[in-house]
Short mmCIF file of C-alpha atoms in Angstrom, two decimals:
data_model
loop_
_atom_site.label_atom_id
_atom_site.label_comp_id
_atom_site.label_asym_id
_atom_site.label_seq_id
_atom_site.Cartn_x
_atom_site.Cartn_y
_atom_site.Cartn_z
CA MET A 1 11.27 -226.94 -27.87
CA TYR A 2 14.44 -227.30 -25.99
CA ILE A 3 16.29 -224.57 -27.90
CA LYS A 4 15.98 -221.32 -29.23
CA THR A 5 18.02 -219.75 -32.40
CA PHE A 6 19.45 -216.59 -31.99
CA LYS A 7 16.85 -215.28 -34.65
CA GLN A 8 14.20 -216.30 -32.26
CA ILE A 9 15.52 -214.59 -29.00
CA SER A 10 15.32 -210.95 -27.86
CA LYS A 11 16.48 -209.16 -24.43
CA GLU A 12 13.25 -209.88 -23.00
CA ASP A 13 14.28 -213.93 -22.92
CA VAL A 14 16.75 -213.26 -20.33
CA ALA A 15 14.93 -215.85 -17.99
CA GLU A 16 15.27 -218.47 -20.44
CA VAL A 17 18.34 -218.06 -22.35
CA GLY A 18 20.34 -216.10 -19.51
CA GLY A 19 22.29 -212.85 -19.92
CA LYS A 20 24.73 -213.77 -22.76
CA GLY A 21 22.18 -215.65 -24.79
CA ALA A 22 19.80 -212.75 -24.53
CA SER A 23 22.52 -210.12 -25.78
CA LEU A 24 23.37 -212.52 -28.39
CA GLY A 25 20.03 -212.76 -29.99
CA GLU A 26 19.19 -208.93 -29.12
CA MET A 27 22.08 -208.14 -31.47
CA THR A 28 21.47 -210.55 -33.94
CA GLN A 29 17.92 -209.15 -34.31
CA ALA A 30 19.58 -205.59 -34.40
CA GLY A 31 21.63 -206.47 -37.73
CA ILE A 32 24.74 -206.44 -35.48
CA PRO A 33 27.41 -209.33 -36.97
CA VAL A 34 27.14 -212.04 -34.54
CA PRO A 35 28.24 -215.45 -35.78
CA PRO A 36 25.06 -217.50 -35.82
CA GLY A 37 24.16 -219.98 -32.94
CA PHE A 38 21.46 -221.15 -30.57
CA VAL A 39 20.71 -221.50 -26.95
CA VAL A 40 19.83 -224.59 -25.03
CA THR A 41 17.32 -222.87 -22.34
CA ALA A 42 17.19 -223.08 -18.97
CA LYS A 43 14.15 -225.07 -19.17
CA THR A 44 16.20 -227.87 -20.51
CA TYR A 45 18.90 -227.49 -17.78
CA ARG A 46 15.97 -227.73 -15.07
CA GLN A 47 14.43 -230.67 -16.53
CA PHE A 48 17.48 -232.71 -17.51
CA VAL A 49 20.62 -231.43 -15.12
CA ASN A 50 20.08 -234.64 -13.31
CA ASN A 51 18.76 -236.97 -15.62
CA GLU A 52 19.44 -238.53 -18.73
CA LEU A 53 18.47 -236.43 -22.06
CA PRO A 54 16.02 -238.19 -24.04
CA VAL A 55 16.62 -239.13 -27.81
CA ASP A 56 14.03 -236.39 -28.81
CA VAL A 57 16.04 -233.43 -26.96
CA ILE A 58 19.53 -234.66 -28.35
CA GLU A 59 18.23 -234.76 -31.88
CA GLU A 60 16.53 -231.20 -31.64
CA ILE A 61 20.08 -230.06 -30.38
CA LEU A 62 21.89 -231.75 -33.02
CA GLN A 63 19.58 -230.72 -35.74
CA ALA A 64 20.20 -227.16 -34.54
CA PHE A 65 23.90 -227.82 -34.77
CA ASN A 66 23.57 -228.88 -38.46
CA GLY A 67 21.57 -225.90 -38.98
CA LEU A 68 24.76 -223.80 -38.13
CA GLU A 69 26.62 -225.36 -41.42
CA THR A 70 29.80 -225.43 -39.50
CA GLU A 71 32.19 -228.32 -38.03
CA ARG A 72 33.06 -226.57 -35.05
CA VAL A 73 31.19 -224.67 -32.28
CA ALA A 74 31.87 -222.58 -29.32
CA VAL A 75 30.03 -223.81 -26.26
CA ARG A 76 29.22 -221.09 -23.07
CA SER A 77 27.51 -221.09 -20.10
CA SER A 78 25.07 -218.30 -19.85
CA ALA A 79 23.85 -217.64 -16.20
CA ILE A 80 20.15 -216.78 -15.42
CA ALA A 81 20.90 -213.98 -13.08
CA GLU A 82 23.90 -212.87 -15.32
CA ASP A 83 25.53 -209.62 -16.93
CA SER A 84 22.92 -207.56 -14.67
CA LYS A 85 24.54 -203.86 -14.08
CA THR A 86 25.41 -204.86 -10.81
CA ALA A 87 26.99 -208.33 -11.17
CA SER A 88 29.55 -209.50 -14.37
CA TRP A 89 30.06 -213.35 -14.30
CA ALA A 90 32.91 -212.48 -16.28
CA GLY A 91 35.32 -215.62 -16.01
CA GLN A 92 33.10 -217.48 -13.65
CA LEU A 93 31.44 -219.93 -16.04
CA GLU A 94 32.90 -222.48 -18.37
CA SER A 95 33.42 -222.16 -22.02
CA TYR A 96 34.69 -224.86 -24.61
CA LEU A 97 36.06 -223.74 -27.93
CA ASN A 98 36.02 -225.70 -31.08
CA VAL A 99 33.81 -228.33 -30.03
CA THR A 100 32.77 -230.75 -32.58
CA ARG A 101 29.25 -232.47 -33.27
CA ALA A 102 30.13 -235.71 -31.49
CA ASP A 103 31.36 -233.65 -28.22
CA LEU A 104 28.69 -231.29 -28.12
CA ILE A 105 26.22 -232.90 -25.67
CA GLU A 106 28.81 -233.77 -23.14
CA ASN A 107 30.25 -230.18 -23.43
CA ILE A 108 26.63 -228.91 -22.74
CA ARG A 109 26.39 -230.85 -19.72
CA LYS A 110 30.17 -229.66 -18.45
CA CYS A 111 28.47 -226.10 -18.79
CA TRP A 112 25.84 -227.37 -16.33
CA ASN A 113 28.12 -228.70 -14.01
CA SER A 114 29.97 -225.58 -13.92
CA ILE A 115 27.13 -223.70 -12.19
CA ARG A 116 27.91 -225.83 -9.00
CA SER A 117 31.47 -225.36 -9.06
CA GLU A 118 33.26 -224.14 -5.85
CA ARG A 119 34.39 -220.71 -7.81
CA VAL A 120 30.80 -220.09 -8.86
CA LEU A 121 29.10 -220.87 -5.32
CA SER A 122 31.61 -218.60 -3.69
CA TYR A 123 30.90 -215.87 -6.12
CA THR A 124 27.29 -216.03 -5.87
CA ALA A 125 27.16 -215.94 -2.08
CA GLY A 126 28.90 -212.54 -2.27
CA GLN A 127 25.98 -211.24 -4.76
CA ASN A 128 23.21 -212.43 -2.49
CA LEU A 129 22.12 -215.13 -5.44
CA SER A 130 19.65 -217.85 -3.97
CA GLU A 131 20.30 -221.32 -4.86
CA ASP A 132 17.26 -221.32 -6.96
CA GLN A 133 18.84 -218.86 -8.88
CA LEU A 134 21.82 -221.01 -9.82
CA VAL A 135 20.79 -221.73 -13.29
CA VAL A 136 22.34 -221.89 -16.45
CA ALA A 137 21.26 -221.86 -20.35
CA VAL A 138 24.01 -222.71 -22.81
CA VAL A 139 25.19 -220.71 -25.73
CA VAL A 140 26.30 -222.82 -28.94
CA GLN A 141 27.80 -220.71 -31.25
CA LYS A 142 29.73 -221.12 -34.73
CA MET A 143 33.61 -220.84 -34.29
CA VAL A 144 35.12 -218.00 -35.46
CA GLU A 145 38.89 -218.55 -36.76
CA SER A 146 39.83 -215.08 -35.49
CA GLU A 147 42.83 -213.71 -36.74
CA VAL A 148 42.78 -210.72 -34.20
CA SER A 149 40.53 -210.46 -31.40
CA GLY A 150 40.09 -208.71 -28.42
CA VAL A 151 37.73 -206.42 -26.08
CA MET A 152 36.30 -203.10 -26.39
CA PHE A 153 34.85 -200.79 -23.87
CA THR A 154 32.47 -197.88 -25.00
CA GLN A 155 33.18 -195.73 -21.69
CA ASN A 156 37.26 -195.55 -20.90
CA PRO A 157 37.48 -198.12 -18.20
CA VAL A 158 40.42 -196.34 -16.65
CA THR A 159 39.34 -192.84 -16.80
CA LYS A 160 35.72 -193.43 -17.07
CA ASN A 161 35.44 -190.90 -19.96
CA ASP A 162 32.30 -191.36 -21.54
CA GLY A 163 33.53 -189.60 -24.67
CA GLU A 164 36.30 -192.35 -25.08
CA ILE A 165 36.16 -195.99 -26.68
CA MET A 166 39.04 -198.08 -25.51
CA ILE A 167 40.10 -201.27 -27.81
CA GLU A 168 42.10 -203.87 -26.76
CA ALA A 169 43.73 -205.93 -29.69
CA GLY A 170 45.98 -209.37 -29.86
CA PHE A 171 46.61 -211.91 -32.55
CA GLY A 172 44.76 -215.20 -32.35
CA LEU A 173 41.96 -216.45 -30.61
CA GLY A 174 40.96 -214.41 -27.73
CA GLU A 175 41.32 -216.74 -24.80
CA TYR A 176 45.02 -215.52 -24.01
CA LEU A 177 44.01 -211.96 -23.77
CA VAL A 178 40.79 -212.24 -21.42
CA GLN A 179 42.64 -214.80 -19.08
CA GLY A 180 45.83 -211.95 -19.05
CA MET A 181 48.21 -214.15 -20.43
CA ILE A 182 49.50 -211.76 -23.15
CA THR A 183 49.82 -207.94 -23.12
CA PRO A 184 47.47 -206.52 -25.97
CA ASP A 185 47.71 -203.56 -27.93
CA ASN A 186 45.57 -200.35 -26.76
CA PHE A 187 43.93 -197.99 -28.56
CA VAL A 188 41.51 -195.07 -27.36
CA ALA A 189 39.51 -193.20 -29.91
CA ASP A 190 37.14 -190.26 -29.45
CA LYS A 191 33.54 -191.50 -29.22
CA ASN A 192 32.27 -188.69 -31.54
CA THR A 193 34.75 -188.11 -34.23
CA LEU A 194 36.44 -191.67 -33.92
CA LYS A 195 39.71 -189.66 -34.25
CA ILE A 196 42.29 -192.00 -32.33
CA LYS A 197 43.74 -190.18 -29.28
CA SER A 198 46.23 -193.01 -28.10
CA ILE A 199 47.99 -195.81 -29.21
CA ASP A 200 50.19 -198.37 -27.25
CA ILE A 201 51.58 -201.25 -29.18
CA GLN A 202 52.88 -204.20 -27.53
CA THR A 203 55.07 -207.02 -28.55
CA GLN A 204 53.31 -210.27 -28.69
CA GLU A 205 55.46 -213.56 -27.94
CA ARG A 206 52.78 -215.93 -28.31
CA MET A 207 49.22 -216.39 -29.71
CA LEU A 208 46.73 -219.35 -29.58
CA ILE A 209 45.44 -220.59 -32.94
CA PHE A 210 43.23 -223.72 -33.88
CA LYS A 211 44.92 -226.23 -35.92
CA ASP A 212 45.07 -230.09 -36.34
CA GLY A 213 41.79 -230.35 -34.56
CA GLU A 214 43.05 -228.48 -31.25
CA ASN A 215 43.93 -225.38 -29.61
CA LYS A 216 47.55 -224.87 -30.13
CA GLU A 217 50.09 -222.19 -28.92
CA VAL A 218 52.50 -220.52 -31.44
CA GLN A 219 55.57 -218.55 -30.98
CA LEU A 220 55.70 -215.32 -32.65
CA SER A 221 58.63 -214.03 -34.13
CA ASN A 222 60.01 -210.48 -33.06
CA GLU A 223 59.03 -209.02 -36.44
CA ASN A 224 55.53 -210.58 -36.44
CA GLY A 225 54.70 -210.17 -32.68
CA SER A 226 55.82 -206.30 -32.89
CA LYS A 227 53.21 -205.74 -35.50
CA GLN A 228 49.99 -203.41 -34.86
CA ALA A 229 47.16 -206.05 -34.35
CA LEU A 230 44.83 -203.62 -35.98
CA THR A 231 45.02 -200.64 -38.65
CA TYR A 232 43.91 -197.45 -37.88
CA GLN A 233 41.17 -197.60 -40.27
CA GLN A 234 40.03 -201.00 -38.31
CA VAL A 235 40.11 -199.37 -35.12
CA GLN A 236 37.85 -196.59 -36.10
CA LYS A 237 35.63 -198.97 -37.92
CA LEU A 238 35.35 -201.15 -34.80
CA ALA A 239 34.92 -198.12 -32.65
CA ASP A 240 31.84 -197.27 -34.81
CA LEU A 241 30.51 -200.59 -34.32
CA GLY A 242 30.88 -200.13 -30.26
CA LYS A 243 28.76 -196.76 -30.81
CA VAL A 244 25.94 -198.62 -32.73
CA ILE A 245 25.94 -201.52 -30.03
CA GLU A 246 25.73 -198.68 -26.91
CA SER A 247 23.23 -196.96 -28.80
CA HIS A 248 21.25 -199.86 -29.24
CA TYR A 249 21.49 -200.65 -25.28
CA GLY A 250 21.24 -197.21 -23.97
CA TYR A 251 24.53 -197.58 -21.59
CA PRO A 252 28.25 -198.37 -21.84
CA GLN A 253 29.23 -201.66 -23.24
CA ASP A 254 32.03 -204.20 -22.28
CA ILE A 255 32.27 -206.01 -25.81
CA GLU A 256 34.31 -208.92 -26.93
CA TRP A 257 34.94 -209.10 -30.81
CA ALA A 258 37.01 -211.05 -33.47
CA LEU A 259 38.55 -210.33 -36.81
CA GLU A 260 38.05 -212.92 -39.60
CA LYS A 261 39.32 -212.32 -42.81
CA GLY A 262 38.67 -208.58 -42.95
CA ASN A 263 35.17 -208.97 -41.20
CA PHE A 264 34.46 -207.97 -37.52
CA TYR A 265 32.31 -210.25 -35.35
CA ILE A 266 30.59 -209.41 -32.28
CA LEU A 267 31.10 -212.31 -29.50
CA GLN A 268 29.39 -210.86 -26.57
CA ALA A 269 28.20 -207.67 -25.21
CA ARG A 270 27.48 -206.65 -21.42
CA PRO A 271 26.89 -203.65 -19.59
CA ILE A 272 30.16 -202.30 -17.85
CA THR A 273 30.17 -202.89 -14.45
CA ALA A 274 31.78 -200.92 -11.45
#
């Protein structure tokens, strides 16, 4: 077996599927709404990073893709020493969106190669990680056509208040928000009552969407860009989901989420790091 589906993965599998993969499997098992997917394991990386992939391995990966019943997936690196409480790999490794079946194997190898990039080697040197620890699994996950996306912290990252949940939300796919290319709406909710304590609505001038087979930037009119990205009810529903995730793990979480056709999906959750 060179892959594991999310339904086969728990947090105990971190050595084989990395922090990201283990978290997605753990949340899937817990009934949290995670888009379906699978992980190409660390064993596969170790065996084939410097060799051609055999036909049977390629077939196993493509069969798993077929099982997702989708045309496009997100392909994300999941480092084996990743997402501990002391080191956050956020932004260090490569991710590829809207990958088709035809391009899947190529993008998996791109993720493998990203662990040896100058940026990653510099980061790991600062974390006192050895060369042997530079191993990567690859998450393959059904794409969510997000109308709104963002991040959520189950402890206020600004004030360190453990009784508050902070949500940042923007229109379109989440990459612009994560990369700091837009200023998102900001909501702070009381963790116990879910009452919204503060709101800061920003005007968004552009968003990233998937159209005609690729990611495209779309300009937003002032009227559309100045609208609130989430309703108050949606903020409270999302904050409640954040509470469930934090309760499951037992410590504050940094969560990536997406809203598609009125439903929230959790794309990633990791411990909040200093």
